[in-house]
Amino acid sequence: MMSGESWNMDCGEMKDSLGGLDKLVLPPACRESLEQIRETHKEMNGEELVKLLGKIDLSDQRNEVGTLVSLWLLDPHQRDAVTARNAFEHGDTNYKSLLEIYCGRKSSHILFIKQRYQTMFRRQLDQDIINAEPPSPYQRMLIAMAASHKSHHVDISQHIAKCDARRLYKTGEGRPGAIEESVVLEIFSKRSIPQLKITFSTYKRIYGHDYEKSLKKEVNGELGDAIRNVVQCLCNPAKHYAEILYSSIKGKIADKSASVRVIMDRAGIDMDDIQRVFKTKYGMELRDAIYEGVASGDCRDFLVALASMRSSY
């Protein structure tokens, strides 16, 4: 925990400089420290810290760092609301980042995220998803996952899991041609997230391989990609996020926003697992990849500090 004197020093220094931001990287158990930093900054400077950081010019490198800290200082539900809104605001809708929210959060958390979204942006998240452009199988899958969080079936049923696994087989690899989208969307929308996880494990037990491996890319196209993203995010999140990080940092087209989103989202949760998968799959440490792929400065150091945070469970 940081002392009151440290808070005062950090808040005073932030008024003039955004250097040494890795000092703000605190484990989830110490999130109250970030709350007190915000309160102390307001007392000392008469202004909300997040508002101050948000005033920096977007074209300035300093603002990139300021935006990063602003996001970290938000509570997780607010941060997810910002991520969701950003998904709609840069041309084509970023359905993958939205699917990560709906696949990686509990239903109670989704409710809080939608409340924050409405408060912060005066919009309805569900409606924005329905009206998103361009329409795609990713959008239909996202709508199904949003509906799954409204499922009232709390108890897990092995019988339903076995029936659903067989339906997925019969409508997919158990028949020629592409999968029947309507059947997949029906199952995904009517089952809770825990129930879907049991269905996928049951599918592997019955048919000897993961459901996602049955989705032939050349046959099922973008719908298959969307389903693969959902299944991997639900059943093997460490692999899912490791692949995103590698693609965003070391891929042909670097996507810093994706690496920032993943690192900030998973910091203190399962970064240990993600780093293990990353090293096994790509033969290098995640922190080394960040140092090589991200320009020098506080932004890079802050990302490395977040990625190095020990998981809380």
XYZ file of C-alpha atoms in Angstrom:
313
model
C 0.000 0.000 0.000
C 1.133 3.537 -0.689
C 1.411 5.997 2.160
C -0.514 9.270 2.334
C 2.749 11.103 1.760
C 3.352 9.088 -1.410
C -0.153 9.927 -2.644
C 0.450 13.618 -2.093
C 3.783 13.462 -3.915
C 2.391 11.512 -6.870
C -0.633 13.779 -7.232
C 1.492 16.897 -7.087
C 3.896 15.543 -9.679
C 1.087 14.524 -12.011
C 0.031 18.134 -12.351
C 3.300 18.849 -14.173
C 4.492 15.510 -15.500
C 3.207 12.120 -16.538
C 6.562 10.391 -16.011
C 7.065 7.275 -13.919
C 3.536 6.038 -14.483
C 4.458 2.498 -13.584
C 4.174 3.670 -9.945
C 0.402 3.672 -10.417
C 0.319 -0.040 -11.227
C -1.213 -1.592 -8.132
C -2.659 -5.085 -7.658
C -6.458 -5.500 -7.505
C -6.286 -5.862 -3.714
C -4.925 -2.304 -3.577
C -7.424 -0.681 -5.933
C -8.546 1.534 -3.048
C -5.127 3.187 -3.384
C -6.082 4.406 -6.850
C -9.324 5.742 -5.430
C -7.427 7.715 -2.802
C -5.009 9.016 -5.432
C -8.002 10.453 -7.295
C -9.437 12.008 -4.147
C -6.094 13.461 -3.050
C -5.463 14.935 -6.494
C -8.854 16.651 -6.445
C -8.193 18.101 -2.979
C -4.767 19.417 -3.986
C -5.575 20.714 -7.459
C -9.332 21.303 -7.426
C -9.840 19.071 -10.458
C -10.641 15.450 -11.171
C -7.480 13.582 -12.194
C -9.230 11.747 -15.015
C -10.509 15.069 -16.413
C -7.012 16.561 -16.231
C -5.491 13.638 -18.108
C -8.251 13.772 -20.688
C -7.408 17.388 -21.604
C -4.085 16.563 -23.231
C -3.948 16.915 -27.024
C -4.626 13.592 -28.747
C -1.871 14.243 -31.285
C 0.698 14.547 -28.500
C 2.622 11.479 -27.304
C 1.925 12.628 -23.735
C -1.785 12.255 -24.311
C -1.353 8.610 -25.296
C 0.174 8.045 -21.887
C -2.483 10.169 -20.207
C -5.257 8.193 -21.858
C -3.656 4.969 -20.641
C -3.574 6.189 -17.050
C -7.097 7.579 -17.323
C -8.366 4.143 -18.298
C -6.448 2.445 -15.485
C -7.899 4.845 -12.922
C -11.462 3.966 -13.960
C -13.242 1.155 -12.170
C -13.426 -2.055 -14.274
C -17.088 -1.555 -15.225
C -16.414 1.990 -16.422
C -13.392 0.781 -18.380
C -15.478 -1.879 -20.096
C -18.076 0.780 -20.923
C -15.355 2.927 -22.526
C -14.028 -0.090 -24.454
C -17.536 -0.845 -25.684
C -18.120 2.730 -26.816
C -14.747 2.846 -28.573
C -15.759 -0.277 -30.503
C -18.431 1.761 -32.298
C -16.497 4.949 -32.931
C -13.684 4.125 -35.357
C -15.241 3.089 -38.641
C -16.154 -0.593 -38.745
C -17.502 -1.864 -35.434
C -14.906 -3.797 -33.418
C -17.085 -6.792 -32.666
C -14.172 -8.829 -31.284
C -13.571 -6.453 -28.372
C -17.307 -6.480 -27.607
C -17.389 -10.285 -27.680
C -14.527 -10.361 -25.179
C -16.646 -8.348 -22.765
C -19.739 -10.518 -23.170
C -17.760 -13.781 -23.016
C -15.454 -12.778 -20.167
C -17.849 -11.181 -17.684
C -20.439 -12.534 -15.300
C -24.050 -11.611 -16.015
C -24.144 -9.365 -12.949
C -21.105 -7.491 -14.277
C -22.713 -7.050 -17.706
C -25.610 -5.311 -15.972
C -23.229 -2.877 -14.261
C -21.379 -2.256 -17.527
C -24.622 -1.392 -19.304
C -25.546 0.969 -16.471
C -22.154 2.714 -16.682
C -22.486 2.884 -20.465
C -25.850 4.627 -20.206
C -24.616 7.033 -17.520
C -21.389 7.936 -19.322
C -22.621 8.101 -22.919
C -26.403 8.545 -22.637
C -26.914 5.526 -24.867
C -28.200 1.952 -24.563
C -25.472 -0.621 -25.189
C -27.880 -3.333 -26.364
C -29.440 -0.956 -28.874
C -26.059 0.173 -30.167
C -25.138 -3.470 -30.779
C -28.353 -4.086 -32.712
C -27.832 -0.939 -34.837
C -24.081 -1.472 -35.386
C -22.575 -1.370 -38.863
C -21.593 -3.215 -40.889
C -23.915 -6.175 -40.218
C -21.981 -9.430 -39.966
C -22.037 -12.902 -38.407
C -19.974 -11.370 -35.586
C -22.857 -9.021 -34.834
C -25.394 -11.861 -34.790
C -23.116 -13.869 -32.509
C -22.721 -10.857 -30.221
C -26.494 -10.413 -30.014
C -26.794 -14.097 -29.095
C -24.166 -13.765 -26.353
C -25.923 -10.672 -24.999
C -29.127 -12.708 -24.812
C -27.341 -15.571 -23.037
C -26.641 -13.255 -20.101
C -30.394 -12.846 -19.661
C -30.929 -16.581 -19.282
C -32.773 -17.410 -16.080
C -31.572 -21.027 -15.944
C -29.092 -20.862 -13.087
C -28.617 -24.594 -12.580
C -26.227 -26.468 -14.848
C -27.737 -29.448 -16.685
C -25.546 -32.274 -17.983
C -28.527 -33.584 -19.942
C -29.000 -30.254 -21.761
C -25.246 -30.069 -22.390
C -25.268 -33.511 -24.021
C -28.303 -32.659 -26.159
C -26.817 -29.329 -27.252
C -23.453 -30.931 -28.054
C -25.174 -33.456 -30.300
C -27.206 -30.729 -31.998
C -24.021 -28.752 -32.655
C -22.433 -31.858 -34.160
C -25.411 -32.691 -36.358
C -25.667 -29.128 -37.631
C -21.908 -28.842 -38.183
C -19.294 -31.466 -38.899
C -21.922 -34.215 -38.864
C -23.369 -32.974 -42.159
C -21.928 -31.736 -45.473
C -21.600 -28.020 -46.166
C -21.637 -25.061 -43.808
C -23.067 -25.166 -40.294
C -26.671 -24.140 -39.719
C -26.294 -20.675 -38.249
C -29.841 -20.531 -36.868
C -29.290 -23.601 -34.681
C -25.980 -22.319 -33.304
C -27.426 -18.891 -32.534
C -30.436 -20.470 -30.841
C -28.250 -22.545 -28.520
C -25.856 -19.688 -27.766
C -28.664 -17.237 -27.006
C -30.766 -19.536 -24.797
C -28.014 -20.961 -22.595
C -26.148 -19.219 -19.803
C -22.383 -18.816 -20.040
C -21.710 -21.607 -17.475
C -24.081 -23.913 -19.385
C -22.308 -23.196 -22.676
C -18.950 -24.061 -21.102
C -20.319 -27.446 -20.001
C -21.692 -28.006 -23.511
C -18.285 -27.435 -25.104
C -16.521 -29.746 -22.633
C -19.203 -32.367 -23.293
C -18.690 -32.001 -27.048
C -14.979 -32.744 -26.625
C -15.716 -35.748 -24.419
C -18.178 -37.219 -26.944
C -16.382 -36.458 -30.209
C -12.746 -36.416 -29.115
C -11.851 -32.841 -30.067
C -12.781 -29.237 -29.307
C -15.859 -27.853 -31.029
C -13.859 -24.972 -32.465
C -11.647 -27.418 -34.388
C -14.705 -28.698 -36.243
C -15.311 -25.295 -37.820
C -13.649 -25.534 -41.220
C -12.569 -22.029 -42.176
C -12.974 -22.588 -45.899
C -16.587 -23.710 -45.365
C -17.890 -21.574 -42.520
C -16.063 -18.307 -43.213
C -16.678 -15.336 -40.934
C -19.368 -17.159 -38.948
C -16.876 -19.895 -38.122
C -14.334 -17.271 -37.068
C -16.919 -15.624 -34.799
C -17.858 -18.932 -33.167
C -14.180 -19.845 -32.726
C -13.571 -16.521 -30.964
C -16.469 -17.136 -28.586
C -15.533 -20.738 -27.785
C -11.851 -19.940 -27.241
C -12.642 -16.895 -25.106
C -14.962 -19.004 -22.932
C -12.907 -22.193 -22.706
C -9.277 -21.171 -23.200
C -8.944 -17.450 -22.468
C -5.162 -17.586 -21.903
C -4.607 -18.878 -25.446
C -7.135 -16.418 -26.857
C -5.482 -13.383 -25.292
C -1.939 -14.592 -25.982
C -2.776 -14.806 -29.677
C -4.294 -11.329 -29.676
C -1.233 -9.894 -27.939
C 1.180 -11.508 -30.373
C -0.828 -10.351 -33.383
C -1.185 -6.810 -32.051
C 2.485 -6.428 -31.047
C 4.413 -8.571 -33.518
C 1.958 -8.937 -36.402
C 2.263 -7.366 -39.851
C 0.017 -4.507 -38.742
C 0.674 -3.443 -35.145
C -2.466 -2.640 -33.159
C -1.481 -0.968 -29.914
C -5.115 -0.427 -28.922
C -5.674 -4.201 -28.870
C -2.589 -4.867 -26.747
C -3.544 -2.055 -24.354
C -7.089 -3.414 -24.086
C -5.973 -6.967 -23.319
C -3.155 -6.099 -20.915
C -5.272 -3.651 -18.948
C -8.230 -6.037 -18.888
C -6.294 -9.111 -17.740
C -3.750 -7.414 -15.428
C -3.876 -9.045 -12.012
C -6.370 -11.668 -13.225
C -4.741 -14.277 -15.449
C -1.649 -12.575 -16.884
C 0.506 -15.361 -15.413
C -1.338 -17.916 -17.548
C -1.280 -15.662 -20.612
C 2.464 -15.129 -20.293
C 3.086 -18.878 -19.972
C 1.051 -19.581 -23.104
C 2.718 -16.692 -24.925
C 6.214 -18.007 -24.171
C 5.308 -21.595 -25.049
C 3.590 -20.664 -28.298
C 5.936 -17.932 -29.537
C 9.252 -18.694 -27.822
C 9.676 -15.316 -26.131
C 8.665 -13.497 -22.986
C 5.707 -11.141 -23.295
C 7.613 -8.279 -21.698
C 10.389 -8.702 -24.312
C 7.806 -8.592 -27.081
C 6.417 -5.351 -25.646
C 9.896 -3.810 -25.408
C 10.604 -4.753 -29.021
C 7.221 -3.844 -30.476
C 6.220 -0.679 -28.581
C 8.084 2.626 -28.894
C 10.142 3.660 -25.871
C 8.662 5.836 -23.174
C 6.288 5.747 -20.228
C 3.572 4.074 -22.296
C 5.765 1.031 -22.900
C 6.995 0.913 -19.297
C 3.438 1.179 -18.006
C 2.285 -1.720 -20.213
C 5.204 -3.858 -19.065
C 4.386 -3.074 -15.427
C 0.753 -4.058 -15.975
C 1.717 -7.243 -17.804
C 4.077 -8.138 -14.946
C 1.396 -7.783 -12.255
C 0.905 -11.006 -10.363
C -2.481 -12.651 -10.677
C -4.690 -12.285 -7.623
C -6.115 -15.788 -7.935
